[in-house]
């Protein structure tokens, strides 16, 4: 997982199909991930997926740091799609700040 060419090292990625079970993974310190659908690290079923990335970090009960834009947090706003046709260990998902940068959000 890259953001503006650099590894995104905080958060989770989810592949959400139109029908069926989603797959998810935690990002590691190099921005890598191994998806799990039914069992840990079993991968994802071939198909087309909408993708969401939760790159938030809880700093306190009232503060959250975003390591990627909030638009990626929900597949309905991320505009990310991925087609999986066969097993792979080299999938790269590219995100961009589009001129923005990490920020701290104050929660209510």
The first five atom37 places (N, CA, C, CB, O) and aatype in JSON, in Angstrom:
{
  "aatype": [20, 20, 20, 20, 20, 20, 20, 20, 20, 20, 20, 20, 20, 20, 20, 20, 20, 20, 20, 20, 20, 20, 20, 20, 20, 20, 20, 20, 20, 20, 20, 20, 20, 20, 20, 20, 20, 20, 20, 20, 20, 20, 20, 20, 20, 20, 20, 20, 20, 20, 20, 20, 20, 20, 20, 20, 20, 20, 20, 20, 20, 20, 20, 20, 20, 20, 20, 20, 20, 20, 20, 20, 20, 20, 20, 20, 20, 20, 20, 20, 20, 20, 20, 20, 20, 20, 20, 20, 20, 20, 20, 20, 20, 20, 20, 20, 20, 20, 20, 20, 20, 20, 20, 20, 20, 20, 20, 20],
  "atom_mask": [
    [1, 1, 1, 1, 1],
    [1, 1, 1, 1, 1],
    [1, 1, 1, 1, 1],
    [1, 1, 1, 1, 1],
    [1, 1, 1, 1, 1],
    [1, 1, 1, 1, 1],
    [1, 1, 1, 1, 1],
    [1, 1, 1, 1, 1],
    [1, 1, 1, 1, 1],
    [1, 1, 1, 1, 1],
    [1, 1, 1, 1, 1],
    [1, 1, 1, 1, 1],
    [1, 1, 1, 1, 1],
    [1, 1, 1, 1, 1],
    [1, 1, 1, 1, 1],
    [1, 1, 1, 1, 1],
    [1, 1, 1, 1, 1],
    [1, 1, 1, 1, 1],
    [1, 1, 1, 1, 1],
    [1, 1, 1, 1, 1],
    [1, 1, 1, 1, 1],
    [1, 1, 1, 1, 1],
    [1, 1, 1, 1, 1],
    [1, 1, 1, 1, 1],
    [1, 1, 1, 1, 1],
    [1, 1, 1, 1, 1],
    [1, 1, 1, 1, 1],
    [1, 1, 1, 1, 1],
    [1, 1, 1, 1, 1],
    [1, 1, 1, 1, 1],
    [1, 1, 1, 1, 1],
    [1, 1, 1, 1, 1],
    [1, 1, 1, 1, 1],
    [1, 1, 1, 1, 1],
    [1, 1, 1, 1, 1],
    [1, 1, 1, 1, 1],
    [1, 1, 1, 1, 1],
    [1, 1, 1, 1, 1],
    [1, 1, 1, 1, 1],
    [1, 1, 1, 1, 1],
    [1, 1, 1, 1, 1],
    [1, 1, 1, 1, 1],
    [1, 1, 1, 1, 1],
    [1, 1, 1, 1, 1],
    [1, 1, 1, 1, 1],
    [1, 1, 1, 1, 1],
    [1, 1, 1, 1, 1],
    [1, 1, 1, 1, 1],
    [1, 1, 1, 1, 1],
    [1, 1, 1, 1, 1],
    [1, 1, 1, 1, 1],
    [1, 1, 1, 1, 1],
    [1, 1, 1, 1, 1],
    [1, 1, 1, 1, 1],
    [1, 1, 1, 1, 1],
    [1, 1, 1, 1, 1],
    [1, 1, 1, 1, 1],
    [1, 1, 1, 1, 1],
    [1, 1, 1, 1, 1],
    [1, 1, 1, 1, 1],
    [1, 1, 1, 1, 1],
    [1, 1, 1, 1, 1],
    [1, 1, 1, 1, 1],
    [1, 1, 1, 1, 1],
    [1, 1, 1, 1, 1],
    [1, 1, 1, 1, 1],
    [1, 1, 1, 1, 1],
    [1, 1, 1, 1, 1],
    [1, 1, 1, 1, 1],
    [1, 1, 1, 1, 1],
    [1, 1, 1, 1, 1],
    [1, 1, 1, 1, 1],
    [1, 1, 1, 1, 1],
    [1, 1, 1, 1, 1],
    [1, 1, 1, 1, 1],
    [1, 1, 1, 1, 1],
    [1, 1, 1, 1, 1],
    [1, 1, 1, 1, 1],
    [1, 1, 1, 1, 1],
    [1, 1, 1, 1, 1],
    [1, 1, 1, 1, 1],
    [1, 1, 1, 1, 1],
    [1, 1, 1, 1, 1],
    [1, 1, 1, 1, 1],
    [1, 1, 1, 1, 1],
    [1, 1, 1, 1, 1],
    [1, 1, 1, 1, 1],
    [1, 1, 1, 1, 1],
    [1, 1, 1, 1, 1],
    [1, 1, 1, 1, 1],
    [1, 1, 1, 1, 1],
    [1, 1, 1, 1, 1],
    [1, 1, 1, 1, 1],
    [1, 1, 1, 1, 1],
    [1, 1, 1, 1, 1],
    [1, 1, 1, 1, 1],
    [1, 1, 1, 1, 1],
    [1, 1, 1, 1, 1],
    [1, 1, 1, 1, 1],
    [1, 1, 1, 1, 1],
    [1, 1, 1, 1, 1],
    [1, 1, 1, 1, 1],
    [1, 1, 1, 1, 1],
    [1, 1, 1, 1, 1],
    [1, 1, 1, 1, 1],
    [1, 1, 1, 1, 1],
    [1, 1, 1, 1, 1],
    [1, 1, 1, 1, 1]
  ],
  "atom_positions": [
    [[0.85, -1.16, 0.0], [0.0, 0.0, 0.0], [0.9, 1.22, 0.0], [-0.97, 0.0, 1.22], [1.77, 1.37, 0.86]],
    [[0.69, 2.08, -0.96], [1.48, 3.3, -1.07], [0.57, 4.52, -1.04], [2.32, 3.3, -2.36], [-0.56, 4.5, -1.52]],
    [[1.1, 5.58, -0.44], [0.42, 6.88, -0.51], [1.45, 7.88, -1.02], [-0.18, 7.31, 0.89], [2.47, 8.13, -0.38]],
    [[1.15, 8.45, -2.17], [2.07, 9.36, -2.84], [3.46, 8.75, -2.97], [2.15, 10.7, -2.09], [4.47, 9.42, -2.76]],
    [[3.51, 7.46, -3.3], [4.76, 6.75, -3.55], [5.47, 6.22, -2.33], [5.67, 7.64, -4.26], [6.49, 5.54, -2.47]],
    [[4.97, 6.51, -1.12], [5.59, 6.05, 0.12], [4.72, 5.0, 0.79], [5.85, 7.23, 1.07], [3.49, 5.06, 0.68]],
    [[5.31, 4.02, 1.5], [4.5, 3.0, 2.18], [3.55, 3.63, 3.21], [5.4, 1.98, 2.86], [3.95, 4.49, 3.99]],
    [[2.3, 3.17, 3.21], [1.33, 3.55, 4.23], [1.43, 2.49, 5.32], [-0.15, 3.66, 3.65], [1.14, 1.32, 5.07]],
    [[1.84, 2.88, 6.51], [2.18, 1.92, 7.55], [1.18, 1.84, 8.7], [3.52, 2.25, 8.11], [1.41, 1.11, 9.66]],
    [[0.09, 2.57, 8.62], [-0.93, 2.54, 9.66], [-2.27, 2.17, 9.06], [-1.03, 3.89, 10.39], [-2.66, 2.72, 8.03]],
    [[-2.96, 1.24, 9.68], [-4.34, 1.01, 9.3], [-4.67, -0.37, 8.77], [-4.7, 1.96, 8.32], [-3.91, -1.33, 8.91]],
    [[-5.83, -0.42, 8.15], [-6.41, -1.66, 7.63], [-6.9, -1.42, 6.21], [-7.56, -2.16, 8.53], [-7.25, -0.3, 5.84]],
    [[-6.93, -2.5, 5.43], [-7.53, -2.45, 4.11], [-8.62, -3.5, 4.05], [-6.46, -2.69, 2.99], [-8.48, -4.59, 4.61]],
    [[-9.72, -3.17, 3.36], [-10.83, -4.11, 3.2], [-11.23, -4.17, 1.73], [-12.04, -3.71, 4.08], [-11.35, -3.14, 1.07]],
    [[-11.43, -5.39, 1.23], [-11.96, -5.62, -0.11], [-13.4, -6.05, 0.07], [-11.11, -6.7, -0.9], [-13.68, -7.07, 0.69]],
    [[-14.32, -5.27, -0.49], [-15.75, -5.5, -0.28], [-16.4, -5.87, -1.62], [-16.44, -4.24, 0.34], [-16.44, -5.05, -2.54]],
    [[-16.91, -7.12, -1.74], [-17.58, -7.52, -2.98], [-19.03, -7.06, -3.01], [-17.51, -9.05, -3.16], [-19.58, -6.69, -1.97]],
    [[-19.64, -7.07, -4.18], [-21.08, -6.76, -4.26], [-21.88, -7.83, -3.54], [-21.54, -6.63, -5.73], [-22.87, -7.53, -2.86]],
    [[-21.47, -9.08, -3.7], [-22.12, -10.21, -3.04], [-21.03, -11.1, -2.47], [-23.05, -11.0, -4.03], [-20.02, -11.33, -3.13]],
    [[-21.22, -11.58, -1.28], [-20.24, -12.49, -0.7], [-19.5, -11.87, 0.47], [-19.26, -12.93, -1.74], [-19.86, -10.81, 0.98]],
    [[-18.45, -12.55, 0.86], [-17.72, -12.19, 2.06], [-16.57, -11.24, 1.75], [-17.19, -13.43, 2.75], [-15.86, -11.41, 0.75]],
    [[-16.39, -10.24, 2.58], [-15.28, -9.32, 2.41], [-13.98, -9.92, 2.91], [-15.56, -8.0, 3.13], [-13.98, -10.89, 3.66]],
    [[-12.87, -9.34, 2.48], [-11.54, -9.74, 2.95], [-10.89, -8.51, 3.57], [-10.66, -10.34, 1.79], [-11.15, -7.39, 3.13]],
    [[-10.06, -8.72, 4.59], [-9.44, -7.6, 5.28], [-8.03, -7.96, 5.72], [-10.29, -7.18, 6.49], [-7.67, -9.13, 5.83]],
    [[-7.23, -6.91, 5.98], [-5.87, -7.11, 6.47], [-5.4, -5.85, 7.17], [-4.92, -7.48, 5.31], [-5.87, -4.75, 6.9]],
    [[-4.46, -6.04, 8.08], [-3.77, -4.93, 8.74], [-2.53, -4.62, 7.92], [-3.4, -5.29, 10.25], [-1.86, -5.52, 7.41]],
    [[-2.22, -3.32, 7.78], [-1.0, -2.92, 7.1], [0.18, -3.08, 8.04], [-1.11, -1.45, 6.59], [0.07, -2.79, 9.23]],
    [[1.32, -3.54, 7.51], [2.5, -3.69, 8.36], [3.4, -2.46, 8.23], [3.28, -4.97, 8.0], [3.04, -1.49, 7.56]],
    [[4.58, -2.5, 8.88], [5.48, -1.35, 8.92], [6.11, -1.02, 7.56], [6.57, -1.59, 9.92], [6.79, -0.01, 7.43]],
    [[5.88, -1.87, 6.56], [6.36, -1.6, 5.2], [5.21, -1.33, 4.24], [7.2, -2.77, 4.7], [5.42, -1.21, 3.03]],
    [[3.98, -1.24, 4.76], [2.81, -1.01, 3.93], [2.29, -2.26, 3.26], [3.14, 0.01, 2.89], [1.45, -2.18, 2.37]],
    [[2.78, -3.41, 3.65], [2.35, -4.69, 3.07], [1.15, -5.24, 3.83], [3.5, -5.72, 3.08], [0.89, -4.87, 4.97]],
    [[0.42, -6.14, 3.15], [-0.74, -6.75, 3.78], [-0.99, -8.12, 3.16], [-1.99, -5.84, 3.64], [-0.63, -8.36, 2.0]],
    [[-1.61, -9.0, 3.94], [-2.06, -10.3, 3.46], [-3.53, -10.43, 3.84], [-1.2, -11.49, 4.06], [-3.87, -10.49, 5.02]],
    [[-4.39, -10.46, 2.84], [-5.83, -10.49, 3.08], [-6.3, -11.8, 3.7], [-6.57, -10.25, 1.78], [-5.73, -12.87, 3.46]],
    [[-7.35, -11.7, 4.49], [-8.0, -12.85, 5.1], [-9.49, -12.79, 4.81], [-7.73, -12.91, 6.64], [-10.12, -11.75, 5.0]],
    [[-10.05, -13.91, 4.33], [-11.48, -13.97, 4.05], [-12.19, -14.88, 5.05], [-11.73, -14.47, 2.61], [-13.11, -14.44, 5.74]],
    [[-11.75, -16.13, 5.14], [-12.37, -17.09, 6.07], [-11.43, -17.45, 7.22], [-12.79, -18.35, 5.32], [-11.87, -17.68, 8.34]],
    [[-10.13, -17.51, 6.92], [-9.12, -17.85, 7.92], [-7.95, -16.9, 7.74], [-8.67, -19.34, 7.79], [-7.78, -16.29, 6.69]],
    [[-7.13, -16.76, 8.78], [-6.01, -15.83, 8.75], [-5.11, -16.06, 7.54], [-5.2, -15.94, 10.04], [-4.6, -17.16, 7.33]],
    [[-4.93, -15.0, 6.75], [-4.01, -14.98, 5.6], [-4.39, -15.95, 4.49], [-2.62, -15.28, 6.06], [-3.51, -16.4, 3.75]],
    [[-5.67, -16.29, 4.37], [-6.08, -17.22, 3.3], [-6.32, -16.53, 1.97], [-7.34, -17.96, 3.72], [-6.61, -17.2, 0.98]],
    [[-6.21, -15.21, 1.92], [-6.35, -14.48, 0.65], [-7.78, -14.04, 0.41], [-5.88, -15.34, -0.49], [-8.59, -13.92, 1.33]],
    [[-8.07, -13.81, -0.86], [-9.36, -13.29, -1.28], [-9.88, -14.13, -2.44], [-9.26, -11.79, -1.67], [-9.1, -14.63, -3.24]],
    [[-11.18, -14.27, -2.52], [-11.82, -15.03, -3.6], [-11.75, -14.19, -4.88], [-13.31, -15.38, -3.23], [-11.98, -12.98, -4.82]],
    [[-11.43, -14.79, -6.04], [-11.41, -14.02, -7.28], [-12.72, -13.26, -7.49], [-11.13, -14.94, -8.47], [-13.8, -13.78, -7.21]],
    [[-12.6, -12.04, -7.98], [-13.77, -11.21, -8.23], [-13.4, -9.75, -8.31], [-14.81, -11.42, -7.16], [-12.22, -9.4, -8.31]],
    [[-14.4, -8.9, -8.38], [-14.2, -7.45, -8.42], [-14.62, -6.89, -7.07], [-15.02, -6.8, -9.59], [-15.68, -7.23, -6.53]],
    [[-13.78, -6.03, -6.53], [-13.99, -5.51, -5.18], [-13.92, -4.0, -5.15], [-12.96, -6.1, -4.22], [-13.16, -3.37, -5.89]],
    [[-14.72, -3.42, -4.28], [-14.55, -2.03, -3.88], [-13.58, -2.08, -2.7], [-15.94, -1.32, -3.51], [-13.62, -3.01, -1.9]],
    [[-12.72, -1.08, -2.61], [-11.67, -1.11, -1.6], [-11.8, 0.09, -0.68], [-10.28, -1.14, -2.25], [-12.05, 1.21, -1.12]],
    [[-11.64, -0.17, 0.63], [-11.6, 0.91, 1.6], [-10.37, 0.75, 2.49], [-12.89, 0.94, 2.46], [-9.92, -0.37, 2.75]],
    [[-9.85, 1.88, 2.93], [-8.64, 1.89, 3.75], [-8.91, 2.75, 4.98], [-7.41, 2.43, 2.95], [-9.21, 3.94, 4.87]],
    [[-8.81, 2.14, 6.14], [-8.94, 2.86, 7.41], [-7.53, 3.15, 7.9], [-9.78, 2.03, 8.48], [-6.9, 2.3, 8.54]],
    [[-7.03, 4.35, 7.61], [-5.68, 4.73, 7.99], [-5.7, 5.72, 9.15], [-4.93, 5.34, 6.79], [-4.93, 6.68, 9.18]],
    [[-6.59, 5.48, 10.09], [-6.69, 6.36, 11.25], [-5.98, 5.73, 12.44], [-8.16, 6.66, 11.6], [-5.87, 4.51, 12.55]],
    [[-5.51, 6.58, 13.33], [-4.81, 6.14, 14.54], [-5.41, 6.89, 15.73], [-3.26, 6.39, 14.43], [-5.4, 8.12, 15.75]],
    [[-5.92, 6.17, 16.7], [-6.48, 6.79, 17.9], [-5.35, 7.35, 18.75], [-7.33, 5.76, 18.72], [-4.49, 6.6, 19.23]],
    [[-5.34, 8.65, 18.94], [-4.33, 9.28, 19.79], [-4.84, 9.41, 21.23], [-3.95, 10.67, 19.24], [-4.08, 9.31, 22.19]],
    [[-6.15, 9.63, 21.35], [-6.8, 9.71, 22.65], [-8.29, 9.55, 22.41], [-6.48, 11.08, 23.39], [-8.72, 9.33, 21.28]],
    [[-9.08, 9.66, 23.48], [-10.53, 9.54, 23.33], [-11.1, 10.68, 22.49], [-11.21, 9.51, 24.71], [-12.21, 10.57, 21.96]],
    [[-10.35, 11.77, 22.36], [-10.86, 12.92, 21.63], [-10.02, 13.32, 20.43], [-10.95, 14.08, 22.55], [-10.29, 14.35, 19.81]],
    [[-9.01, 12.52, 20.09], [-8.17, 12.85, 18.94], [-7.86, 11.61, 18.11], [-6.86, 13.52, 19.4], [-7.61, 10.52, 18.64]],
    [[-7.89, 11.8, 16.81], [-7.58, 10.74, 15.86], [-6.67, 11.32, 14.78], [-8.89, 10.13, 15.25], [-6.95, 12.39, 14.24]],
    [[-5.58, 10.6, 14.47], [-4.69, 11.04, 13.4], [-5.02, 10.25, 12.14], [-3.19, 10.85, 13.79], [-5.17, 9.03, 12.18]],
    [[-5.14, 10.96, 11.02], [-5.4, 10.35, 9.72], [-4.11, 10.31, 8.93], [-6.5, 11.12, 8.94], [-3.5, 11.34, 8.65]],
    [[-3.69, 9.09, 8.56], [-2.46, 8.88, 7.78], [-2.77, 8.81, 6.29], [-1.76, 7.59, 8.23], [-1.85, 8.72, 5.47]],
    [[-4.03, 8.86, 5.93], [-4.49, 8.92, 4.54], [-5.81, 9.7, 4.55], [-4.68, 7.47, 3.9], [-6.47, 9.77, 5.59]],
    [[-6.19, 10.27, 3.43], [-7.45, 11.04, 3.4], [-8.65, 10.21, 3.85], [-7.69, 11.58, 2.0], [-8.73, 9.01, 3.6]],
    [[-9.58, 10.9, 4.52], [-10.78, 10.23, 5.05], [-11.65, 9.64, 3.93], [-11.59, 11.21, 5.87], [-12.43, 8.72, 4.19]],
    [[-11.53, 10.14, 2.7], [-12.35, 9.62, 1.61], [-12.11, 8.13, 1.39], [-12.07, 10.38, 0.33], [-13.01, 7.44, 0.9]],
    [[-10.94, 7.62, 1.74], [-10.64, 6.19, 1.55], [-11.26, 5.32, 2.64], [-9.13, 5.98, 1.53], [-11.29, 4.09, 2.51]],
    [[-11.75, 5.93, 3.7], [-12.29, 5.2, 4.86], [-13.52, 4.36, 4.51], [-12.64, 6.17, 5.97], [-13.75, 3.32, 5.12]],
    [[-14.32, 4.8, 3.54], [-15.51, 4.06, 3.11], [-15.41, 3.73, 1.63], [-16.81, 4.87, 3.4], [-15.03, 4.58, 0.83]],
    [[-15.75, 2.51, 1.27], [-15.68, 2.14, -0.15], [-16.62, 2.97, -1.0], [-16.0, 0.66, -0.32], [-16.39, 3.13, -2.2]],
    [[-17.68, 3.5, -0.4], [-18.63, 4.31, -1.16], [-18.04, 5.66, -1.58], [-19.89, 4.54, -0.33], [-18.57, 6.3, -2.5]],
    [[-16.97, 6.1, -0.93], [-16.34, 7.37, -1.3], [-14.9, 7.21, -1.79], [-16.36, 8.3, -0.12], [-14.32, 8.18, -2.28]],
    [[-14.32, 6.04, -1.67], [-12.91, 5.87, -2.01], [-12.64, 5.82, -3.51], [-12.39, 4.62, -1.38], [-11.54, 6.18, -3.95]],
    [[-13.61, 5.39, -4.31], [-13.41, 5.22, -5.75], [-12.33, 4.2, -6.08], [-13.06, 6.54, -6.38], [-11.87, 4.14, -7.22]],
    [[-11.92, 3.39, -5.1], [-10.93, 2.35, -5.36], [-11.64, 1.05, -5.71], [-10.01, 2.15, -4.13], [-12.56, 0.63, -5.01]],
    [[-11.21, 0.43, -6.81], [-11.73, -0.88, -7.2], [-10.56, -1.76, -7.56], [-12.73, -0.77, -8.38], [-9.54, -1.29, -8.07]],
    [[-10.71, -3.05, -7.3], [-9.65, -4.0, -7.61], [-10.26, -5.29, -8.15], [-8.78, -4.29, -6.37], [-11.19, -5.84, -7.56]],
    [[-9.72, -5.75, -9.26], [-10.15, -7.02, -9.83], [-9.09, -8.06, -9.5], [-10.36, -6.91, -11.38], [-7.9, -7.87, -9.78]],
    [[-9.53, -9.15, -8.9], [-8.63, -10.25, -8.54], [-9.0, -11.45, -9.4], [-8.71, -10.6, -7.0], [-10.13, -11.94, -9.34]],
    [[-8.05, -11.93, -10.2], [-8.32, -13.07, -11.08], [-7.53, -14.31, -10.7], [-8.01, -12.7, -12.5], [-7.91, -15.42, -11.05]],
    [[-6.43, -14.12, -9.98], [-5.58, -15.24, -9.58], [-4.76, -14.86, -8.36], [-4.65, -15.68, -10.75], [-4.67, -13.68, -8.02]],
    [[-4.17, -15.85, -7.69], [-3.35, -15.54, -6.51], [-2.19, -14.61, -6.88], [-2.81, -16.84, -5.88], [-1.58, -14.75, -7.94]],
    [[-1.89, -13.68, -5.99], [-0.77, -12.77, -6.2], [-0.2, -12.34, -4.86], [-1.22, -11.53, -7.01], [-0.92, -12.25, -3.86]],
    [[1.09, -12.08, -4.85], [1.7, -11.54, -3.65], [2.36, -10.19, -3.96], [2.74, -12.52, -3.07], [3.21, -9.71, -3.21]],
    [[1.96, -9.6, -5.08], [2.58, -8.33, -5.48], [1.57, -7.24, -5.82], [3.48, -8.56, -6.67], [1.88, -6.33, -6.59]],
    [[0.38, -7.31, -5.27], [-0.65, -6.3, -5.5], [-0.25, -5.0, -4.82], [-2.03, -6.79, -4.99], [0.1, -4.99, -3.63]],
    [[-0.29, -3.9, -5.56], [0.01, -2.59, -5.0], [-1.24, -1.72, -5.13], [1.23, -1.93, -5.71], [-1.81, -1.6, -6.21]],
    [[-1.65, -1.12, -4.03], [-2.77, -0.19, -4.02], [-2.16, 1.19, -3.79], [-3.85, -0.56, -2.9], [-1.45, 1.42, -2.82]],
    [[-2.46, 2.11, -4.7], [-1.9, 3.46, -4.63], [-2.96, 4.46, -4.18], [-1.33, 3.88, -5.99], [-4.05, 4.54, -4.75]],
    [[-2.61, 5.23, -3.15], [-3.46, 6.3, -2.64], [-2.73, 7.62, -2.85], [-3.83, 6.08, -1.14], [-1.52, 7.64, -3.09]],
    [[-3.46, 8.73, -2.75], [-2.82, 10.04, -2.84], [-3.47, 11.03, -1.89], [-2.89, 10.57, -4.28], [-4.67, 10.97, -1.61]],
    [[-2.66, 11.94, -1.4], [-3.15, 13.04, -0.58], [-3.7, 14.14, -1.46], [-2.05, 13.58, 0.33], [-4.43, 15.01, -0.98]],
    [[-3.37, 14.13, -2.72], [-3.84, 15.18, -3.64], [-3.52, 16.57, -3.09], [-5.36, 15.05, -3.89], [-4.36, 17.46, -3.1]],
    [[-2.3, 16.73, -2.6], [-1.88, 18.02, -2.06], [-2.08, 18.17, -0.56], [-2.61, 19.1, -2.74], [-1.57, 19.12, 0.04]],
    [[-2.81, 17.24, 0.06], [-3.03, 17.3, 1.51], [-1.88, 16.66, 2.27], [-4.35, 16.61, 1.88], [-0.83, 16.39, 1.7]],
    [[-2.09, 16.43, 3.55], [-1.07, 15.8, 4.4], [-1.75, 15.2, 5.62], [0.02, 16.83, 4.82], [-2.9, 15.53, 5.9]],
    [[-1.06, 14.32, 6.37], [-1.64, 13.76, 7.59], [-2.11, 14.87, 8.53], [-0.62, 12.85, 8.31], [-1.51, 15.94, 8.61]],
    [[-3.22, 14.58, 9.23], [-3.77, 15.6, 10.14], [-4.4, 14.93, 11.35], [-4.81, 16.47, 9.42], [-4.71, 13.74, 11.33]],
    [[-4.58, 15.72, 12.4], [-5.22, 15.27, 13.63], [-6.63, 15.85, 13.66], [-4.4, 15.7, 14.91], [-6.83, 17.05, 13.49]],
    [[-7.6, 14.96, 13.88], [-9.01, 15.36, 13.96], [-9.44, 15.34, 15.42], [-9.91, 14.42, 13.11], [-9.16, 14.39, 16.15]],
    [[-10.1, 16.39, 15.85], [-10.67, 16.43, 17.2], [-12.05, 15.8, 17.13], [-10.74, 17.89, 17.76], [-12.88, 16.17, 16.31]],
    [[-12.28, 14.83, 18.02], [-13.57, 14.13, 18.08], [-14.43, 14.75, 19.16], [-13.38, 12.61, 18.33], [-13.92, 15.4, 20.08]],
    [[-15.71, 14.56, 19.06], [-16.63, 15.11, 20.07], [-16.64, 14.31, 21.32], [-18.02, 15.18, 19.53], [-17.36, 14.64, 22.26]]
  ]
}
